[in-house]
Amino acid sequence: MENPQDIFSSNGGCVSDIVVEKYLVESKESASHVQLACSMQHCAFPLDGNELCIWNTKDPSHQLLILRGHHQPITAMAFGNKVNPLLICSASLDYVIMWNLDECRKKVLQAYPLLSLFIDAESRQLVTGCADGQLWIFSLMDGHHYRRVAQVHLRKKTETFFTRRVKSGLYSQPEESQLPSTSALVKGEQVGVTFPILRLAPCDLSCVPHSACGCLSSENTQCLWIGSSVGLFVFNLANLEVEAALCYKDFHSLSILLAGSCALRSRFTDGKALCLLASLFGGKIAVLEVDPAALVMAQQCPRVGQGLSVPASSCVLPTSPLYLGIAKVKSTKAASEQRCAKRNVMKDQFLVLRSKIKSSGYASAPHLTMFSPKTNIKSEGKGPSRHRSSCTWEAYAVDCAVPAKPGPRVAAAPACTRVCCIQYSGDGQWLACGLANHLCQVFDASLTGTPAVFSGHDRAVNAICWSHDQRWLLSTAQDRTLQVWSVHRTELALLLGKDMFSKPIQSAQFYYIDAFILLSSGPEFQLLKYHIDTCKDEIKRYKQKSKSKLVCRLSMTDAGDMTCLSAVNDFYSHIVLTAGRNRTVEVFDLNAGCSAALIAEAHSRPVHQICQNKCERHFEGHPNRGYPCGIAYSPCGRFAACGAEDRHAYMYEMGSSTFSHRLAGHTDIVTGVAFNPSAPQLTTATLDGKLQLFLAE
């Protein structure tokens, strides 16, 4: 018999070209008579009896993925038939497990050593730091089951921190006291660098005043020292933002530029912190004294000349665009008072009855009745009447329960239609919603009965808003039109056409207690003074006498498209909040008629909605990546609700950064949420056109 080596050699080859041992693994348990499995690119075999070992034959970085879950020896395994996702099933005497290899490999590649640990007793949170620069925050509250609150990438947060300050002009001229790699971080020159989190410790900022770009106060905010290999960072646990950064390389007087170990301690006597560093290379050990108050104040954004307040803190200036509304209100009030005074001074007169009196027409039905448009609002107290739209609201119970109990569910349209926006009326009696099928509808708050339908737009409705007196309903759509409806008559009262706006109106609302209409289109927002006249003569029955006038228009600083705006309409306020596609939030003061504050890089993606409240808190846990999902604050100020893409709505408490309730029962993406202003009720809207009511338990 011929030697195989001679045969291969005759063809110009060798044994090593024919057979190659790619990998050798030794198992502690016997490998005889075990089940094996192969796919096009993977091999699977049991290791040490109860561990499943996966080997990728083509990608060297995917070597030996070990999956642990069985307690008994693995007796059988098989690969799935599909490549995406690649599945493998393993069986033993205790379990049958289906593994998704892509997800398993991703988790293994992302696993890094845990280097630091901190427990915040006040917020009852567990904070861990990893070697890859990731912060993992978990909730320790009862009932949360150690839920993950947030995952923070320290390097990305630091880049955002310096980007904001570069745009604000704080770092136009770099100095030694600033992070050295400020320009490098902003320009992305250190993309591959990670900041290993070596130590976490509490940070005392009692001497730091409120900053212009964030609520930084030790009274309501817990901050942490983060010791890393490249520097020290002050981290805010409430909004999950970096408040200050100190890089070792920026200070030439320091002996250690890269640290391998770190220890931090704050002194209660003077508020300064001691930092003990050990060099990453070499045997140097150094002790640093850091003044956190000086560090934070040196790196704050430029402050506004005077503090901003949502309630009006000063009188309206004669040069303010809002002065027109105040003057109009005062003149109207004066005229009404004069008429009342005239009626009061009138004396009794003799009544003279004549034989023939020409009828004034009040005794007969008005002729305009035949021209009245049809409405589907029922008259048995089911429609928005003038009596029910009274502004005498009942006080909202502050200690009410969370509205998390599922209630009625209705379809907003016969076909599957997306609900784009929802809002309750001020008295909580009615719920208005804008649909993708060009319609606006008004439901009873209990979601019972037949809704009132307002038709007039040609494309999907973007925004909907009630007036403060609840007589008017405002809607905008992608067709570049704004319409104001008479709620009682279910008819159009004011139409602003396409010729007024070059781009669709993304946001619109009544403003300054119904004195103005505020809207955003393209890179600017406009302030309109309007007049609604519902009186019509018989000849020109359908001719509109309502009108509007542009008072002022203001653009965002970088002229980017404005995605949303928010302003208070329940009381006089000079402040308007706006957001753009560049992820910037800008505050405008209409009393001065200019921009008052700018928050760059407020989010990692373009902002699609702003909802105002008095506290600052960062919420995570609701998946929201591709669709705009609405948010809302409860009237009591204790809860915030938001939609999500996983067919759930999430309820957050103001004292916690993680959700307290995850509201299920939806059939599609939750795109809108609204709290009832007079009762503990929450209504959610979904992509397929369903409305779901949640009640307090």
XYZ file of C-alpha atoms in Angstrom:
697
model
C 0.000 0.000 0.000
C 1.307 3.371 -0.989
C 2.215 6.006 1.493
C -0.288 8.880 1.357
C 2.584 11.297 1.624
C 4.094 10.018 -1.589
C 0.781 10.405 -3.414
C 0.364 14.023 -2.372
C 3.971 14.800 -3.049
C 3.586 13.595 -6.606
C 1.003 16.335 -7.183
C 3.315 19.020 -5.899
C 1.584 19.287 -2.535
C 2.179 18.175 1.024
C 0.202 16.811 3.922
C -0.147 20.203 5.564
C -1.944 21.471 2.441
C -4.520 18.728 2.647
C -5.292 18.450 6.352
C -4.966 21.305 8.812
C -5.894 21.134 12.469
C -7.541 24.542 12.940
C -8.259 24.341 16.660
C -7.838 21.964 19.581
C -9.924 22.096 22.749
C -9.581 19.783 25.715
C -12.653 18.968 27.763
C -12.562 18.016 31.422
C -15.383 15.550 30.839
C -15.289 12.564 28.521
C -16.036 13.575 24.908
C -16.969 10.118 23.665
C -20.506 9.587 22.370
C -21.404 13.267 22.680
C -23.693 15.062 20.232
C -22.006 17.430 17.761
C -23.451 19.938 15.261
C -22.129 21.867 12.248
C -23.495 24.655 10.054
C -21.963 26.506 7.109
C -19.733 28.662 9.334
C -20.093 27.301 12.861
C -19.280 24.212 14.827
C -20.930 23.343 18.148
C -19.878 20.818 20.761
C -20.259 20.342 24.524
C -17.392 21.483 26.698
C -16.850 20.152 30.208
C -20.187 18.376 29.958
C -22.714 21.196 30.509
C -21.195 24.110 28.547
C -22.054 24.726 24.900
C -19.048 25.823 22.837
C -19.518 27.572 19.470
C -16.595 28.042 17.080
C -16.728 30.337 14.051
C -14.719 28.823 11.204
C -14.202 32.036 9.205
C -13.967 35.007 11.561
C -10.929 34.774 13.868
C -12.436 37.313 16.281
C -15.371 34.978 16.911
C -13.450 32.145 18.467
C -14.944 29.860 21.077
C -18.190 31.421 22.198
C -19.023 29.559 25.414
C -22.694 29.492 26.452
C -23.563 28.501 30.004
C -27.079 27.645 31.116
C -27.317 23.894 31.496
C -26.701 22.214 34.843
C -26.693 18.678 33.455
C -24.540 17.295 30.615
C -25.695 18.354 27.149
C -27.175 15.397 25.278
C -28.310 16.915 21.956
C -27.910 20.047 19.815
C -28.915 21.304 16.376
C -28.519 24.475 14.293
C -31.470 26.304 12.783
C -32.088 26.482 9.032
C -32.013 30.298 8.780
C -28.871 32.390 8.758
C -30.522 35.551 10.126
C -30.993 35.076 12.985
C -28.725 32.107 13.511
C -30.238 29.859 16.159
C -29.003 26.741 17.918
C -30.980 24.519 20.248
C -29.328 22.500 23.019
C -30.920 19.941 25.310
C -30.011 18.279 28.578
C -31.874 16.465 31.335
C -32.802 19.798 32.965
C -33.383 22.305 30.137
C -34.030 22.723 26.445
C -32.538 26.105 25.485
C -32.855 28.051 22.237
C -29.862 30.374 21.722
C -29.655 33.409 19.404
C -25.966 33.409 18.514
C -25.881 37.024 17.303
C -27.276 38.328 20.604
C -25.090 35.995 22.654
C -21.935 37.068 20.839
C -22.858 40.744 21.208
C -23.259 40.368 24.966
C -19.960 38.542 25.261
C -18.055 41.134 23.219
C -19.522 43.947 25.323
C -18.610 42.407 28.630
C -15.944 44.378 30.488
C -14.556 44.092 34.008
C -16.411 45.936 36.754
C -13.973 48.401 38.326
C -16.067 50.576 40.669
C -19.290 50.546 42.647
C -21.370 53.231 44.383
C -24.732 53.192 46.203
C -26.712 56.443 46.417
C -28.879 56.106 49.519
C -30.984 59.187 48.717
C -32.170 58.097 45.276
C -31.756 54.394 46.123
C -29.667 53.646 43.074
C -26.709 51.383 42.423
C -24.039 52.823 40.110
C -21.322 50.648 38.596
C -18.365 51.634 36.423
C -16.680 49.392 33.855
C -13.332 49.264 32.138
C -14.911 50.334 28.823
C -16.045 53.666 30.272
C -19.671 52.653 30.736
C -21.800 53.637 33.735
C -24.611 51.255 34.609
C -27.283 52.577 36.988
C -29.794 50.260 38.675
C -32.795 51.019 40.856
C -32.908 49.631 44.404
C -36.496 50.755 45.097
C -39.076 48.241 46.243
C -40.916 46.666 43.366
C -38.377 47.712 40.737
C -36.543 44.357 40.958
C -33.122 45.949 40.423
C -34.213 47.374 37.087
C -31.580 49.110 34.985
C -32.264 52.834 35.005
C -29.689 53.984 32.456
C -26.510 53.116 30.629
C -24.122 56.053 30.188
C -21.097 56.263 27.907
C -18.655 58.576 29.692
C -16.653 59.549 26.607
C -19.766 60.516 24.614
C -21.138 62.503 27.547
C -17.829 64.341 27.818
C -17.865 65.172 24.108
C -21.389 66.576 24.464
C -20.291 68.571 27.497
C -17.500 70.318 25.598
C -19.543 70.725 22.411
C -22.082 72.775 24.336
C -19.408 75.018 25.759
C -17.614 75.479 22.446
C -20.886 76.568 20.812
C -21.557 78.936 23.688
C -18.130 80.549 23.181
C -16.713 79.489 26.545
C -13.748 77.660 24.987
C -12.962 79.960 22.094
C -9.494 80.552 23.589
C -8.193 77.357 25.235
C -6.399 77.802 28.513
C -4.575 75.481 30.850
C -7.567 75.161 33.170
C -9.644 73.595 30.409
C -9.685 70.024 29.224
C -6.699 69.725 26.886
C -8.353 67.466 24.523
C -11.348 69.777 24.287
C -10.878 70.440 20.600
C -9.913 66.846 19.949
C -12.979 65.515 21.722
C -15.314 67.863 19.862
C -13.747 67.105 16.478
C -13.838 63.377 17.132
C -10.080 62.856 17.027
C -10.206 60.518 20.012
C -13.073 58.344 18.867
C -11.350 55.115 19.796
C -10.351 56.257 23.290
C -12.269 54.880 26.264
C -12.293 56.283 29.773
C -12.041 53.365 32.234
C -14.032 54.216 35.352
C -11.650 53.498 38.198
C -13.535 54.988 41.148
C -16.945 56.489 42.052
C -17.417 58.775 45.057
C -19.963 61.383 46.269
C -19.299 64.984 45.276
C -20.277 67.953 47.470
C -21.455 70.963 45.425
C -23.182 72.936 48.146
C -21.195 76.062 47.249
C -22.148 76.026 43.566
C -25.048 78.294 42.491
C -27.694 77.326 39.946
C -26.218 77.301 36.486
C -27.859 78.827 33.481
C -27.972 75.576 31.556
C -29.012 73.179 34.269
C -30.401 72.867 37.769
C -27.183 72.302 39.675
C -27.844 72.426 43.398
C -26.950 70.071 46.200
C -30.415 70.516 47.642
C -32.098 68.523 44.873
C -29.249 66.966 42.918
C -26.870 64.165 43.786
C -23.521 64.405 42.001
C -20.677 61.919 41.754
C -16.955 62.108 41.316
C -15.866 59.811 38.503
C -12.191 58.946 38.592
C -10.883 57.745 35.245
C -7.503 56.995 33.759
C -7.524 60.311 31.840
C -9.194 62.681 34.295
C -11.801 63.500 36.933
C -15.451 64.185 36.099
C -18.399 65.593 38.044
C -21.489 63.621 37.039
C -25.108 64.628 37.749
C -27.276 61.636 38.663
C -30.531 63.549 38.094
C -30.033 64.457 34.448
C -27.199 61.996 33.683
C -24.938 64.762 32.386
C -21.313 65.704 32.967
C -21.197 68.997 34.881
C -17.407 69.464 34.912
C -14.271 67.733 33.651
C -10.616 67.878 34.684
C -8.045 66.216 32.439
C -4.635 65.397 33.888
C -2.848 66.310 30.649
C -4.146 69.857 30.784
C -2.144 70.657 33.890
C 1.596 70.615 33.311
C 2.275 70.733 37.041
C 0.877 67.224 37.539
C 3.281 64.294 37.545
C 0.732 61.640 36.542
C -0.893 62.010 33.124
C -2.451 58.530 32.911
C -3.727 56.845 36.049
C -3.974 53.142 36.695
C -5.704 53.443 40.081
C -7.706 56.161 41.777
C -9.247 56.949 45.180
C -11.474 59.950 45.975
C -12.759 61.531 49.177
C -14.601 64.826 49.803
C -13.729 66.876 52.889
C -16.714 68.223 54.825
C -14.747 71.124 56.329
C -13.925 73.110 53.196
C -15.792 71.173 50.480
C -12.594 70.254 48.639
C -11.796 66.748 47.467
C -8.667 64.629 47.864
C -7.672 62.425 44.946
C -5.047 59.700 45.263
C -3.609 58.571 41.924
C -1.271 55.766 40.942
C 0.496 56.012 37.590
C -0.507 53.584 34.847
C 3.145 53.291 33.796
C 5.816 53.445 36.431
C 5.741 53.663 40.209
C 4.516 57.229 40.815
C 1.802 57.934 43.390
C 0.371 61.439 43.791
C -2.188 63.188 45.989
C -4.323 65.939 44.407
C -6.538 68.531 46.080
C -9.442 69.639 43.895
C -11.974 72.419 44.494
C -15.179 71.119 42.843
C -17.031 74.419 43.225
C -14.316 76.337 41.390
C -14.087 73.638 38.732
C -17.828 73.647 38.005
C -18.161 77.424 38.020
C -15.193 77.800 35.656
C -16.802 75.459 33.142
C -20.384 76.685 33.299
C -21.991 78.082 30.182
C -22.210 81.882 30.018
C -25.079 82.953 32.197
C -28.003 85.029 31.085
C -28.012 88.646 32.269
C -31.079 88.056 34.451
C -32.888 84.948 35.535
C -35.649 83.555 33.344
C -39.044 82.804 34.854
C -41.994 81.143 33.143
C -44.517 83.264 35.104
C -44.165 86.902 34.109
C -41.773 88.566 36.582
C -42.085 92.065 35.095
C -44.564 94.249 33.244
C -44.840 94.049 29.482
C -42.545 96.556 27.810
C -44.021 98.966 25.252
C -41.548 97.586 22.722
C -42.563 93.980 23.371
C -44.569 92.087 20.747
C -46.876 91.068 23.596
C -47.815 94.674 24.321
C -50.402 94.520 21.544
C -52.284 91.775 23.354
C -52.223 93.594 26.708
C -53.415 96.860 25.162
C -56.231 95.048 23.399
C -57.359 93.311 26.574
C -57.309 96.558 28.530
C -59.254 98.471 25.896
C -61.851 95.731 25.595
C -62.269 95.604 29.324
C -62.598 99.364 29.552
C -65.279 99.401 26.860
C -67.286 96.675 28.595
C -67.018 98.525 31.894
C -68.288 101.692 30.215
C -71.279 99.870 28.787
C -72.072 98.387 32.187
C -71.834 101.877 33.729
C -74.220 103.272 31.158
C -76.734 100.552 31.881
C -76.495 101.242 35.583
C -77.287 104.945 35.239
C -80.350 104.427 33.021
C -83.595 105.466 34.705
C -86.999 103.816 34.469
C -89.039 104.906 31.433
C -92.724 104.696 30.634
C -93.710 101.794 28.388
C -95.862 102.885 25.411
C -97.849 100.207 23.569
C -98.802 101.020 19.986
C -101.463 99.280 17.937
C -99.049 98.194 15.214
C -95.538 97.087 15.926
C -93.208 95.807 13.231
C -91.828 92.437 14.177
C -88.151 92.358 14.941
C -87.925 88.677 14.054
C -86.978 87.454 17.531
C -90.321 85.677 17.920
C -89.710 83.478 14.883
C -87.010 80.977 14.097
C -83.958 82.525 12.454
C -83.633 82.051 8.699
C -80.002 81.061 9.091
C -81.021 77.685 10.475
C -81.377 76.123 7.055
C -77.751 76.897 6.263
C -76.364 75.443 9.478
C -73.846 72.684 8.759
C -74.613 69.199 9.993
C -72.905 68.048 13.111
C -72.718 64.688 14.817
C -72.385 66.157 18.291
C -75.404 64.954 20.214
C -77.470 67.545 21.991
C -78.200 65.494 25.088
C -75.243 66.949 26.935
C -72.803 64.905 24.847
C -71.183 67.749 22.914
C -68.915 70.600 23.943
C -71.497 73.210 24.885
C -70.826 76.703 26.167
C -72.152 75.774 29.562
C -69.883 72.760 29.972
C -66.822 74.629 28.763
C -66.813 76.862 31.804
C -63.367 77.686 33.164
C -64.332 76.807 36.747
C -62.129 73.768 37.121
C -61.955 71.481 40.093
C -58.661 71.107 41.923
C -56.637 68.077 40.905
C -55.952 65.698 43.794
C -52.234 65.838 44.550
C -52.171 62.472 46.342
C -54.078 60.569 43.653
C -52.984 57.137 42.485
C -51.178 56.454 39.235
C -53.649 55.932 36.343
C -52.352 52.508 35.364
C -55.561 50.457 35.325
C -56.759 49.723 31.744
C -60.128 51.218 30.842
C -62.127 51.508 27.598
C -60.439 51.278 24.210
C -61.889 52.701 20.998
C -60.801 53.052 17.390
C -60.361 56.645 16.262
C -61.269 55.719 12.652
C -62.896 52.742 10.902
C -59.673 51.891 9.090
C -56.254 51.526 10.678
C -55.221 55.187 10.970
C -52.360 56.698 12.921
C -53.209 59.089 15.746
C -50.715 61.948 15.386
C -51.564 64.086 18.444
C -53.989 64.219 21.369
C -54.881 66.842 23.974
C -57.499 67.220 26.722
C -59.599 70.330 27.069
C -58.868 72.520 30.100
C -61.797 71.198 32.119
C -60.985 67.577 31.257
C -64.391 66.954 29.666
C -63.184 66.424 26.113
C -60.268 64.806 24.287
C -59.211 66.115 20.883
C -57.067 64.046 18.536
C -55.520 64.663 15.121
C -55.343 61.782 12.660
C -53.241 60.848 9.677
C -56.415 60.645 7.540
C -56.678 64.492 7.622
C -59.428 64.562 10.272
C -59.690 66.004 13.776
C -62.014 64.418 16.308
C -63.316 65.350 19.750
C -64.202 62.498 22.112
C -65.877 62.526 25.473
C -63.272 62.076 28.199
C -64.687 58.633 28.977
C -64.193 57.608 25.307
C -67.907 56.855 25.022
C -70.443 58.125 22.506
C -69.930 59.375 18.960
C -67.040 61.823 18.474
C -67.376 65.184 16.759
C -65.537 65.271 13.416
C -63.710 68.321 11.996
C -62.703 67.893 8.356
C -60.789 70.420 6.277
C -57.126 69.442 6.045
C -55.665 67.683 3.018
C -52.827 65.857 4.748
C -51.949 64.360 8.124
C -52.611 66.557 11.166
C -49.424 67.640 12.963
C -50.720 69.482 16.037
C -53.966 70.130 17.861
C -54.665 72.562 20.695
C -57.582 73.822 22.805
C -58.087 77.477 23.592
C -58.077 78.516 27.229
C -61.828 79.248 27.188
C -62.417 75.928 25.358
C -64.493 77.545 22.618
C -61.926 77.042 19.868
C -59.866 74.164 18.573
C -56.655 74.793 16.618
C -55.148 72.281 14.186
C -52.239 72.229 11.749
C -51.311 69.686 9.105
C -48.657 68.742 6.573
C -50.630 70.666 3.935
C -49.128 73.931 5.343
C -52.469 75.177 6.681
C -53.634 76.255 10.130
C -57.306 76.060 11.016
C -59.278 77.279 14.009
C -62.605 75.556 14.616
C -65.670 76.560 16.561
C -66.104 73.646 18.944
C -69.774 74.357 19.620
C -70.786 74.636 15.973
C -68.227 72.161 14.577
C -67.353 74.577 11.780
C -64.309 76.402 10.503
C -63.757 79.850 12.033
C -60.284 80.824 10.743
C -58.134 79.495 7.909
C -54.476 80.398 7.321
C -53.520 79.062 3.921
C -50.492 77.622 2.175
C -49.388 80.973 0.778
C -48.405 82.120 4.285
C -45.971 79.292 5.053
C -43.153 77.830 2.970
C -42.937 74.657 5.021
C -45.433 72.551 7.040
C -46.379 73.892 10.463
C -44.820 71.470 12.936
C -46.226 73.005 16.151
C -48.952 75.538 16.929
C -50.898 76.620 19.981
C -52.899 79.416 21.583
C -50.697 81.718 23.630
C -50.966 84.455 26.261
C -54.449 83.379 27.425
C -55.747 83.102 23.851
C -54.474 86.566 22.835
C -52.109 85.129 20.199
C -51.428 82.075 18.075
C -47.888 80.722 18.269
C -46.612 78.461 15.467
C -43.365 77.088 14.037
C -42.622 76.631 10.352
C -39.175 75.930 8.994
C -36.376 77.624 10.999
C -38.613 80.206 12.682
C -41.637 80.637 14.900
C -44.303 83.257 14.331
C -46.495 85.198 16.725
C -49.911 86.004 15.221
C -52.627 88.285 16.492
C -56.006 86.955 15.381
C -59.652 87.971 15.404
C -62.481 85.485 14.996
C -65.835 86.775 13.729
C -68.559 84.171 13.399
C -71.242 86.664 12.283
C -72.308 86.097 8.650
C -74.917 87.741 6.532
C -77.494 85.821 4.497
C -76.037 86.771 1.110
C -72.395 85.930 1.892
C -73.177 83.110 4.264
C -69.880 81.298 4.047
C -67.507 84.230 3.666
C -65.050 84.333 6.526
C -64.641 87.603 8.397
C -61.974 86.227 10.726
C -58.465 87.525 10.193
C -54.926 87.351 11.520
C -51.888 89.614 11.610
C -48.214 88.747 11.944
C -46.794 90.418 15.061
C -43.225 89.068 14.987
C -41.096 86.177 13.832
C -37.899 84.852 15.394
C -35.463 82.236 14.081
C -33.210 79.798 15.872
C -29.587 80.824 16.272
C -28.172 78.463 13.649
C -31.197 78.784 11.311
C -31.973 75.071 11.594
C -35.504 73.784 11.137
C -37.640 74.083 14.259
C -39.275 70.802 15.218
C -41.425 71.869 18.178
C -42.223 74.678 20.590
C -43.941 75.073 23.939
C -45.387 78.039 25.848
C -47.824 78.439 28.726
C -51.343 79.591 27.839
C -53.014 79.294 31.266
C -51.387 82.494 32.524
C -49.329 85.378 31.185
C -45.809 84.235 30.371
C -43.036 85.768 28.273
C -41.064 82.540 27.766
C -41.224 80.319 24.665
C -39.237 77.072 24.442
C -38.171 75.774 21.040
C -36.186 72.810 19.718
C -34.586 72.085 16.349
C -33.332 69.255 14.209
C -29.794 70.088 15.321
C -30.682 68.733 18.799
C -30.592 72.269 20.240
C -33.095 73.685 22.742
C -33.436 77.480 22.670
C -35.350 79.768 25.026
C -36.900 83.005 23.711
C -38.045 85.939 25.820
C -40.894 87.645 23.985
C -40.919 90.541 26.419
C -37.488 91.473 25.072
C -38.195 89.955 21.657
C -34.954 87.965 21.447
C -33.227 84.687 22.270
C -32.471 84.364 25.989
C -30.683 81.008 26.360
C -29.288 78.243 24.182
C -28.727 74.609 25.161
C -26.656 72.859 22.513
C -26.666 69.066 22.158
C -29.660 68.708 24.469
C -30.404 65.250 23.041
C -28.586 62.658 20.997
C -31.293 62.868 18.299
C -33.558 65.652 16.972
C -36.166 66.746 19.527
C -39.770 66.170 18.427
C -41.718 67.415 21.464
C -41.288 69.725 24.454
C -43.369 69.469 27.627
C -42.797 71.952 30.439
C -42.400 71.298 34.142
C -40.395 72.840 36.971
C -37.969 70.024 37.762
C -35.074 68.476 35.898
C -34.860 64.728 35.540
C -33.446 62.308 32.966
C -35.658 59.317 32.122
C -34.606 56.142 30.344
C -36.184 52.779 29.753
C -38.710 53.432 26.956
C -37.486 52.329 23.505
C -37.853 55.249 21.091
C -35.688 55.291 17.980
C -37.694 55.736 14.787
C -41.123 57.188 15.612
C -42.064 60.369 17.484
C -43.578 59.206 20.782
C -45.394 61.814 22.853
C -44.826 62.834 26.465
C -46.999 64.514 29.090
C -46.846 65.631 32.727
C -49.618 64.847 35.175
C -51.491 67.858 36.602
C -50.235 67.000 40.098
C -46.638 67.232 38.863
C -45.712 63.838 40.323
C -45.728 61.739 37.168
C -44.566 61.880 33.569
C -45.893 59.568 30.886
C -44.440 58.780 27.478
C -45.087 56.497 24.550
C -42.722 53.863 23.223
C -42.116 51.618 20.250
C -42.537 48.354 22.167
C -46.351 48.752 22.336
C -46.241 50.067 25.883
C -46.623 53.394 27.629
C -44.270 54.223 30.487
C -45.086 56.087 33.694
C -42.268 57.830 35.557
C -42.256 59.343 39.031
C -40.476 62.654 39.510
C -38.356 61.278 42.357
C -36.956 58.423 40.305
C -35.157 58.104 36.994
C -36.733 54.770 36.115
C -40.320 53.959 35.216
C -42.772 52.982 37.930
C -45.386 51.437 35.622
C -45.194 49.853 32.190
C -48.669 50.065 30.688
C -49.445 47.147 28.394
C -52.448 46.266 26.238
C -51.588 48.307 23.147
C -51.696 46.874 19.650
C -49.044 49.092 18.050
C -46.462 51.812 18.735
C -47.707 54.320 21.320
C -47.358 57.698 19.586
C -49.225 60.011 21.981
C -50.145 60.364 25.656
C -52.346 62.874 27.493
C -53.340 63.354 31.140
C -56.856 64.435 32.044
C -56.468 67.804 33.828
C -59.414 67.194 36.174
C -59.202 63.479 37.000
C -56.459 60.831 37.378
C -56.863 59.475 33.855
C -54.374 58.862 31.066
C -55.238 58.356 27.415
C -52.765 56.824 24.983
C -52.850 56.807 21.184
C -51.252 54.209 18.939
C -49.953 54.057 15.397
C -52.901 51.923 14.246
C -55.465 54.484 15.416
C -56.499 53.083 18.804
C -57.203 55.163 21.906
C -56.689 53.505 25.303
C -57.892 54.941 28.605
C -56.089 54.190 31.882
C -57.717 54.832 35.238
C -56.388 55.119 38.779
C -56.473 51.869 40.702
